[in-house]
């Protein structure tokens, strides 16, 4: 696809739409929008626009569509797959000024929110009304809910309550030609034609720009219990995961952390933690609800399963402060790994029962290619984040052989019945691996969908498959 540059005339049109103070062109101003949290990738957009209304987004898209200017939508820039990088230059539309919670409907247990609202701000706002929005990525304190929709983001508690797909009812979307549509209805059931809402979730800004989100809410659990179970090996910890569900318990969170990740959190964040020499992995397990007796009964069942899978010790968090400290270990693990080494993060997901084979295979692949891996993630969903650390690899091997190692990781994931991403998305960095899982027919269908929404191919080009 051949695109045009932003001329002085086009820049004047864009400026007239959003105002002088909401157009950035200088390199120093644009620099913050040239990267996300994906390793060390940098792509500068020519211009950054910061609209505040759906009409402004519509006008921006019309100008760019008419002039074949590539457009990259951007949320908070916390993505891990390069999905918000302006690989073709052009215009970047930052949604940071779309930061209002428009309505919390306590009668229907729904909310309408703009995409630039920080996820944790939204979670806290509905919690004040006794309600729960359970989608809580590790970056919830900084990521935008619009980015969560674009990437089909998850978090620890979707294991019990369901993914973001279960909570988005309707979307207001600006199409690449500037048309504004609602994708569905504010109803719990929807059987009226193709479900465009579900199509847009996880489309990574390649089909339209979301400007309003209608979410489902549920009553907030009032009680919870948190336990940290330790194991000698990764495989023992992973084997216990599916067994907990087979015992009839659905935890509200079930997180896996291997020893090396804990060590780096201790080093980076100064957290005090008694890490015994014989321990190789941990499961962080939460049970919640409104009845303390039921929660305790679930914890007893979980404990029985843990004992059957060579659990070395179980720590029950006694206070809110202790619970917060344990959760802080898990939530800061990605930052700790990133601060310690050159790394690449992959986002694998397999059926839960396949987790032991997955992590064993990842370690074997690392030994073969000479890289270290630090693994953690939402084990209750079968979702394992694999941080590949340069360690002793030479620069040449890191640059030339690492891709072969990552390919083997994904081949293993697919062979175990999994796929390439559970919640980070495909974006720029994973798209080369898509053919490991998907057929030419899949690519043809995706291209057909893209062509219907975006015949000129201007919206977030170079992502997912195109």
Coordinates of C-alpha atoms in Angstrom, one line a residue:
X1 CA 0.0 0.0 0.0
X2 CA 1.3 3.4 -0.9
X3 CA 0.6 6.3 1.4
X4 CA 1.0 10.0 1.2
X5 CA 2.8 12.4 3.5
X6 CA 1.0 15.1 5.5
X7 CA 1.5 18.3 3.6
X8 CA 1.2 21.8 5.0
X9 CA -2.4 22.1 3.6
X10 CA -3.4 18.8 5.2
X11 CA -1.8 19.8 8.5
X12 CA -3.9 23.0 8.4
X13 CA -7.0 21.0 8.0
X14 CA -6.1 18.7 10.9
X15 CA -5.3 21.7 13.1
X16 CA -8.6 23.4 12.3
X17 CA -10.4 20.3 13.5
X18 CA -8.8 19.9 17.0
X19 CA -7.2 23.3 17.6
X20 CA -3.5 24.5 17.7
X21 CA -3.0 23.2 21.2
X22 CA -4.0 19.7 20.3
X23 CA -1.6 19.1 17.3
X24 CA 2.0 18.0 17.9
X25 CA 4.6 18.1 15.1
X26 CA 8.0 18.8 16.8
X27 CA 10.1 15.8 17.3
X28 CA 10.5 16.5 21.0
X29 CA 6.7 16.7 21.4
X30 CA 6.1 13.5 19.3
X31 CA 8.8 11.5 20.9
X32 CA 6.6 10.2 23.7
X33 CA 4.2 8.8 21.1
X34 CA 6.9 7.0 19.2
X35 CA 7.1 3.9 21.4
X36 CA 5.0 1.8 23.8
X37 CA 6.1 -0.8 26.3
X38 CA 7.3 -3.2 23.6
X39 CA 11.0 -3.6 24.1
X40 CA 12.9 -1.0 22.2
X41 CA 10.9 -0.3 19.1
X42 CA 10.6 3.3 18.0
X43 CA 8.5 4.7 15.1
X44 CA 7.7 8.4 14.9
X45 CA 4.3 9.6 13.6
X46 CA 4.5 12.8 11.4
X47 CA 1.7 14.4 13.5
X48 CA -0.1 13.6 16.7
X49 CA -3.7 14.9 17.1
X50 CA -5.6 14.9 20.4
X51 CA -9.3 15.1 19.7
X52 CA -12.0 15.3 22.4
X53 CA -15.2 14.6 20.6
X54 CA -16.5 11.9 18.3
X55 CA -17.1 14.5 15.6
X56 CA -13.5 15.6 15.7
X57 CA -12.3 12.0 15.3
X58 CA -14.7 11.6 12.4
X59 CA -13.4 14.7 10.6
X60 CA -9.8 13.6 11.2
X61 CA -10.5 10.2 9.6
X62 CA -12.3 11.8 6.6
X63 CA -9.3 14.0 5.9
X64 CA -6.9 11.1 6.2
X65 CA -9.0 8.7 4.1
X66 CA -9.5 11.3 1.3
X67 CA -5.7 11.9 1.2
X68 CA -4.4 8.3 1.9
X69 CA -2.7 9.3 5.1
X70 CA -2.0 6.3 7.5
X71 CA -3.6 6.7 10.9
X72 CA -2.5 5.0 14.1
X73 CA -5.0 5.1 17.1
X74 CA -3.3 5.3 20.5
X75 CA -4.4 4.8 24.1
X76 CA -2.0 5.0 27.0
X77 CA 0.9 3.4 25.2
X78 CA 1.2 0.5 27.6
X79 CA 0.9 -2.2 25.0
X80 CA 3.3 -5.1 24.7
X81 CA 2.8 -6.1 21.0
X82 CA 3.7 -2.8 19.2
X83 CA 0.0 -2.3 18.3
X84 CA 0.1 1.5 18.8
X85 CA 3.2 2.2 16.8
X86 CA 3.1 4.4 13.7
X87 CA 5.1 2.1 11.5
X88 CA 4.0 4.1 8.4
X89 CA 4.3 7.5 9.9
X90 CA 1.3 9.6 9.1
X91 CA -1.2 10.8 11.8
X92 CA -1.4 9.4 15.3
X93 CA -4.8 10.0 17.0
X94 CA -4.3 10.0 20.8
X95 CA -7.4 9.2 22.8
X96 CA -6.1 10.7 26.0
X97 CA -8.7 13.5 26.2
X98 CA -11.6 11.0 26.0
X99 CA -11.3 10.5 29.7
X100 CA -14.8 10.7 31.1
X101 CA -17.0 8.1 32.8
X102 CA -20.3 9.2 31.2
X103 CA -22.8 7.2 33.2
X104 CA -23.0 4.4 35.8
X105 CA -26.4 2.9 35.5
X106 CA -27.1 1.2 38.8
X107 CA -30.6 0.1 37.7
X108 CA -29.4 -1.9 34.8
X109 CA -25.8 -2.6 36.1
X110 CA -24.2 -0.9 33.1
X111 CA -21.8 1.9 32.5
X112 CA -20.9 4.1 29.6
X113 CA -17.3 5.2 29.5
X114 CA -14.9 6.9 27.1
X115 CA -11.8 5.0 25.9
X116 CA -9.2 7.3 27.6
X117 CA -10.4 6.5 31.1
X118 CA -7.7 4.7 33.1
X119 CA -8.9 1.2 33.9
X120 CA -8.3 1.3 37.6
X121 CA -10.1 4.7 37.8
X122 CA -13.1 3.0 36.3
X123 CA -12.9 -0.1 38.5
X124 CA -12.7 2.2 41.6
X125 CA -15.6 4.4 40.5
X126 CA -18.0 1.4 40.1
X127 CA -16.7 -0.2 43.3
X128 CA -17.8 2.9 45.2
X129 CA -21.3 1.9 44.2
X130 CA -20.9 -1.7 45.2
X131 CA -20.3 -2.9 41.7
X132 CA -17.5 -4.8 40.0
X133 CA -15.8 -4.4 36.6
X134 CA -13.5 -7.4 36.8
X135 CA -11.1 -6.8 33.9
X136 CA -7.9 -5.8 35.7
X137 CA -4.7 -6.1 33.7
X138 CA -1.4 -5.7 35.6
X139 CA -1.1 -2.2 34.1
X140 CA -4.6 -1.2 35.3
X141 CA -3.1 1.8 37.1
X142 CA -2.0 3.3 33.8
X143 CA -3.6 1.6 30.8
X144 CA -6.8 2.9 29.2
X145 CA -10.0 0.9 28.9
X146 CA -10.1 1.6 25.2
X147 CA -6.8 -0.1 24.8
X148 CA -8.1 -3.0 26.8
X149 CA -11.0 -3.3 24.3
X150 CA -8.7 -3.0 21.3
X151 CA -6.3 -5.8 22.6
X152 CA -8.9 -8.0 24.4
X153 CA -6.9 -7.5 27.6
X154 CA -7.6 -9.6 30.6
X155 CA -6.0 -9.8 34.1
X156 CA -6.1 -12.1 37.1
X157 CA -9.8 -12.1 37.8
X158 CA -11.2 -12.9 34.4
X159 CA -10.6 -16.6 35.3
X160 CA -13.8 -16.5 37.4
X161 CA -15.7 -13.6 35.9
X162 CA -15.0 -13.9 32.2
X163 CA -12.9 -11.9 29.8
X164 CA -13.6 -8.4 28.5
X165 CA -15.7 -10.0 25.8
X166 CA -18.3 -10.8 28.4
X167 CA -18.5 -7.2 29.7
X168 CA -18.6 -5.0 26.6
X169 CA -22.2 -4.7 25.4
X170 CA -21.9 -1.9 22.8
X171 CA -19.4 0.4 21.2
X172 CA -19.5 3.7 19.4
X173 CA -17.0 3.5 16.6
X174 CA -15.6 5.9 14.0
X175 CA -14.9 4.0 10.8
X176 CA -11.9 4.8 8.5
X177 CA -14.1 6.8 6.2
X178 CA -15.4 8.9 9.1
X179 CA -18.8 7.3 9.5
X180 CA -20.0 6.9 13.1
X181 CA -21.8 3.7 14.1
X182 CA -22.9 1.9 17.2
X183 CA -21.9 -1.8 16.9
X184 CA -24.8 -3.4 18.9
X185 CA -27.3 -2.6 21.7
X186 CA -27.2 -2.0 25.4
X187 CA -28.7 -5.4 26.1
X188 CA -27.5 -8.6 27.7
X189 CA -28.7 -10.7 24.7
X190 CA -27.9 -9.9 21.1
X191 CA -29.1 -12.0 18.2
X192 CA -29.6 -9.4 15.5
X193 CA -27.2 -10.0 12.6
X194 CA -23.5 -10.2 12.8
X195 CA -22.0 -9.2 16.1
X196 CA -19.9 -6.2 15.3
X197 CA -19.2 -5.5 18.9
X198 CA -17.3 -8.8 19.3
X199 CA -15.6 -8.3 16.0
X200 CA -14.2 -4.9 17.1
X201 CA -13.0 -6.3 20.5
X202 CA -9.5 -7.5 19.9
X203 CA -9.2 -5.9 16.4
X204 CA -6.3 -3.7 17.7
X205 CA -7.5 -0.5 16.1
X206 CA -7.4 -1.9 12.5
X207 CA -11.1 -1.6 11.8
X208 CA -12.3 1.5 13.6
X209 CA -11.6 3.9 16.5
X210 CA -13.7 3.3 19.6
X211 CA -15.1 6.5 21.1
X212 CA -17.6 5.1 23.7
X213 CA -17.9 1.8 25.5
X214 CA -20.9 0.4 27.2
X215 CA -20.0 -2.2 29.8
X216 CA -21.9 -4.7 31.9
X217 CA -21.3 -4.6 35.6
X218 CA -21.9 -7.1 38.4
X219 CA -22.4 -6.9 42.2
X220 CA -19.0 -6.6 43.9
X221 CA -18.0 -9.5 46.2
X222 CA -17.5 -8.3 49.7
X223 CA -15.1 -10.9 51.0
X224 CA -12.0 -12.7 49.8
X225 CA -9.2 -14.9 50.9
X226 CA -5.7 -15.1 49.5
X227 CA -3.1 -17.8 49.7
X228 CA 0.4 -18.3 48.4
X229 CA 1.3 -21.9 47.6
X230 CA 5.0 -22.9 47.1
X231 CA 6.3 -25.8 45.1
X232 CA 9.7 -27.4 44.4
X233 CA 9.2 -27.3 40.6
X234 CA 7.4 -25.3 37.9
X235 CA 5.8 -28.5 36.7
X236 CA 4.3 -29.3 40.1
X237 CA 2.8 -25.9 40.4
X238 CA 1.4 -26.0 36.9
X239 CA -0.1 -29.5 37.4
X240 CA -2.0 -28.2 40.4
X241 CA -3.8 -25.6 38.4
X242 CA -6.3 -27.7 36.4
X243 CA -6.7 -30.0 39.4
X244 CA -8.2 -27.2 41.4
X245 CA -10.9 -26.6 38.8
X246 CA -11.5 -30.4 38.5
X247 CA -12.1 -30.4 42.3
X248 CA -15.1 -28.1 41.7
X249 CA -13.5 -24.8 42.8
X250 CA -13.3 -21.7 40.5
X251 CA -10.9 -19.2 42.2
X252 CA -11.3 -15.5 41.5
X253 CA -7.6 -15.4 40.6
X254 CA -5.0 -18.1 40.1
X255 CA -1.5 -16.8 39.2
X256 CA 1.7 -18.6 38.5
X257 CA 5.1 -17.1 39.4
X258 CA 8.5 -18.9 39.0
X259 CA 11.3 -18.4 41.4
X260 CA 13.5 -16.2 39.2
X261 CA 10.7 -13.7 38.8
X262 CA 10.3 -13.4 42.6
X263 CA 14.1 -13.0 43.0
X264 CA 14.1 -10.0 40.6
X265 CA 11.1 -8.4 42.3
X266 CA 13.0 -8.6 45.6
X267 CA 16.1 -7.1 44.0
X268 CA 14.2 -4.4 42.1
X269 CA 11.4 -3.4 44.5
X270 CA 13.1 -4.1 47.8
X271 CA 10.2 -6.3 48.9
X272 CA 10.9 -8.4 52.0
X273 CA 10.1 -12.0 51.2
X274 CA 11.3 -15.3 52.7
X275 CA 12.4 -17.2 49.6
X276 CA 13.5 -20.6 50.7
X277 CA 16.2 -22.4 48.7
X278 CA 14.1 -25.5 47.9
X279 CA 11.2 -23.5 46.3
X280 CA 11.1 -23.2 42.5
X281 CA 7.6 -21.8 41.8
X282 CA 4.4 -20.3 43.4
X283 CA 0.7 -20.1 42.9
X284 CA -1.1 -17.0 44.1
X285 CA -4.7 -18.1 44.7
X286 CA -7.7 -15.9 45.6
X287 CA -11.2 -17.0 46.4
X288 CA -14.0 -14.4 46.8
X289 CA -17.7 -14.1 47.4
X290 CA -20.2 -12.9 49.9
X291 CA -20.3 -15.8 52.4
X292 CA -17.2 -16.4 54.5
X293 CA -18.1 -20.1 55.2
X294 CA -18.3 -20.8 51.4
X295 CA -15.0 -19.1 50.9
X296 CA -13.3 -21.1 53.7
X297 CA -14.8 -24.3 52.3
X298 CA -13.3 -23.5 48.8
X299 CA -9.9 -22.8 50.4
X300 CA -10.0 -26.1 52.2
X301 CA -10.7 -27.9 48.9
X302 CA -7.9 -26.0 47.2
X303 CA -5.5 -26.9 50.1
X304 CA -6.4 -30.6 49.7
X305 CA -5.5 -30.4 46.0
X306 CA -2.3 -28.5 46.7
X307 CA -1.2 -31.3 49.1
X308 CA -1.8 -33.9 46.4
X309 CA 0.5 -32.0 44.0
X310 CA 3.6 -31.8 46.2
X311 CA 2.9 -28.3 47.6
X312 CA 5.7 -27.4 50.1
X313 CA 3.9 -24.7 52.0
X314 CA 0.8 -22.5 52.0
X315 CA 0.8 -19.0 53.3
X316 CA -2.7 -17.4 54.1
X317 CA -2.7 -13.7 54.0
X318 CA -4.0 -12.5 57.3
X319 CA -4.5 -8.8 56.7
X320 CA -5.3 -6.4 53.8
X321 CA -1.8 -5.1 53.9
X322 CA -0.4 -8.6 53.5
X323 CA -2.8 -9.3 50.6
X324 CA -1.7 -6.1 48.9
X325 CA 2.0 -7.0 49.4
X326 CA 1.5 -10.4 47.8
X327 CA -0.4 -8.9 44.9
X328 CA 2.3 -6.2 44.5
X329 CA 4.9 -9.0 43.9
X330 CA 2.8 -10.3 41.0
X331 CA 1.9 -7.0 39.5
X332 CA 5.4 -5.6 39.5
X333 CA 7.1 -8.7 38.1
X334 CA 7.0 -7.5 34.5
X335 CA 8.6 -4.2 35.4
X336 CA 11.3 -5.9 37.5
X337 CA 12.3 -8.3 34.7
X338 CA 12.4 -5.4 32.3
X339 CA 14.6 -3.3 34.6
X340 CA 17.2 -6.1 35.0
X341 CA 17.9 -7.3 31.4
X342 CA 17.4 -7.0 27.7
X343 CA 14.3 -9.1 27.1
X344 CA 11.4 -10.0 24.8
X345 CA 8.0 -10.9 26.2
X346 CA 5.7 -13.5 24.6
X347 CA 2.1 -14.1 25.6
X348 CA 1.3 -17.8 25.2
X349 CA -2.0 -19.5 26.1
X350 CA -2.9 -23.2 26.2
X351 CA -5.6 -25.4 27.8
X352 CA -4.9 -25.4 31.5
X353 CA -4.0 -29.1 31.7
X354 CA -1.2 -28.5 29.2
X355 CA 0.7 -25.9 31.3
X356 CA 3.2 -28.4 32.8
X357 CA 4.3 -29.5 29.2
X358 CA 4.4 -25.9 28.1
X359 CA 6.7 -24.6 30.8
X360 CA 8.9 -27.7 30.6
X361 CA 9.2 -27.2 26.8
X362 CA 10.0 -23.5 27.2
X363 CA 12.9 -24.3 29.5
X364 CA 14.2 -26.9 27.1
X365 CA 14.0 -24.5 24.2
X366 CA 15.9 -21.9 26.2
X367 CA 18.6 -24.3 27.0
X368 CA 18.9 -25.2 23.3
X369 CA 19.3 -21.6 22.2
X370 CA 21.1 -20.2 25.2
X371 CA 18.4 -17.8 26.5
X372 CA 17.0 -17.6 30.0
X373 CA 13.2 -17.3 30.5
X374 CA 11.2 -15.9 33.4
X375 CA 7.6 -17.2 33.3
X376 CA 4.6 -16.0 35.2
X377 CA 0.9 -15.3 34.3
X378 CA -2.7 -16.1 34.6
X379 CA -2.4 -19.9 35.1
X380 CA -6.1 -20.2 35.8
X381 CA -6.7 -19.3 32.2
X382 CA -3.7 -21.3 30.8
X383 CA -2.1 -17.9 30.0
X384 CA 1.6 -17.9 30.5
X385 CA 3.8 -14.8 30.0
X386 CA 7.2 -15.8 28.8
X387 CA 9.9 -13.2 29.4
X388 CA 12.9 -14.2 27.3
X389 CA 16.0 -12.8 28.8
X390 CA 19.3 -12.3 26.9
X391 CA 21.4 -13.6 29.7
X392 CA 24.6 -15.2 28.2
X393 CA 23.5 -15.0 24.6
X394 CA 25.9 -13.1 22.3
X395 CA 24.6 -10.1 20.4
X396 CA 24.8 -12.1 17.2
X397 CA 22.8 -15.0 18.6
X398 CA 20.3 -12.6 20.1
X399 CA 19.8 -10.9 16.8
X400 CA 19.9 -13.9 14.5
X401 CA 18.9 -17.0 16.4
X402 CA 16.4 -15.8 18.9
X403 CA 13.6 -15.7 16.4
X404 CA 14.1 -19.4 15.8
X405 CA 13.7 -20.1 19.5
X406 CA 10.6 -18.0 19.7
X407 CA 9.2 -19.9 16.7
X408 CA 9.8 -23.1 18.6
X409 CA 8.0 -21.8 21.6
X410 CA 5.0 -20.9 19.5
X411 CA 5.1 -24.2 17.7
X412 CA 5.0 -26.0 21.0
X413 CA 2.1 -23.8 22.2
X414 CA 0.1 -24.6 19.1
X415 CA 0.9 -28.3 19.3
X416 CA -0.5 -28.3 22.9
X417 CA -3.8 -26.8 21.6
X418 CA -3.0 -23.2 22.3
X419 CA -2.5 -20.0 20.4
X420 CA -0.2 -17.0 20.1
X421 CA -1.7 -14.5 22.5
X422 CA -4.1 -14.6 25.4
X423 CA -4.4 -10.9 26.1
X424 CA -1.5 -8.9 24.7
X425 CA -2.6 -9.0 21.1
X426 CA -0.6 -9.6 17.9
X427 CA 0.2 -6.1 16.8
X428 CA 3.5 -5.7 15.1
X429 CA 5.8 -8.1 16.9
X430 CA 3.8 -11.3 16.7
X431 CA 2.3 -11.1 13.2
X432 CA 5.2 -13.1 11.6
X433 CA 4.2 -16.1 13.7
X434 CA 0.5 -16.1 12.8
X435 CA 1.0 -18.7 10.0
X436 CA 2.1 -21.2 12.6
X437 CA -1.5 -21.4 13.8
X438 CA -3.7 -20.1 11.0
X439 CA -4.3 -21.1 7.4
X440 CA -4.3 -19.2 4.2
X441 CA -8.1 -19.2 4.4
X442 CA -8.0 -17.4 7.8
X443 CA -5.8 -14.7 6.2
X444 CA -8.2 -14.4 3.3
X445 CA -11.2 -14.0 5.6
X446 CA -9.3 -11.4 7.7
X447 CA -8.3 -9.5 4.6
X448 CA -11.9 -9.5 3.4
X449 CA -13.1 -8.1 6.7
X450 CA -10.4 -5.4 6.7
X451 CA -11.2 -4.4 3.1
X452 CA -14.9 -3.9 4.0
X453 CA -14.1 -1.7 6.9
X454 CA -11.0 0.0 5.5
X455 CA -10.8 -0.3 1.7
X456 CA -7.9 2.2 1.5
X457 CA -6.0 0.4 4.3
X458 CA -5.2 3.6 6.2
X459 CA -6.1 2.5 9.7
X460 CA -3.2 1.0 11.8
X461 CA -1.4 -0.5 8.8
X462 CA 1.2 -3.2 9.4
X463 CA -0.5 -4.9 12.3
X464 CA -1.9 -8.4 13.0
X465 CA -1.5 -9.8 9.5
X466 CA -1.3 -7.0 6.9

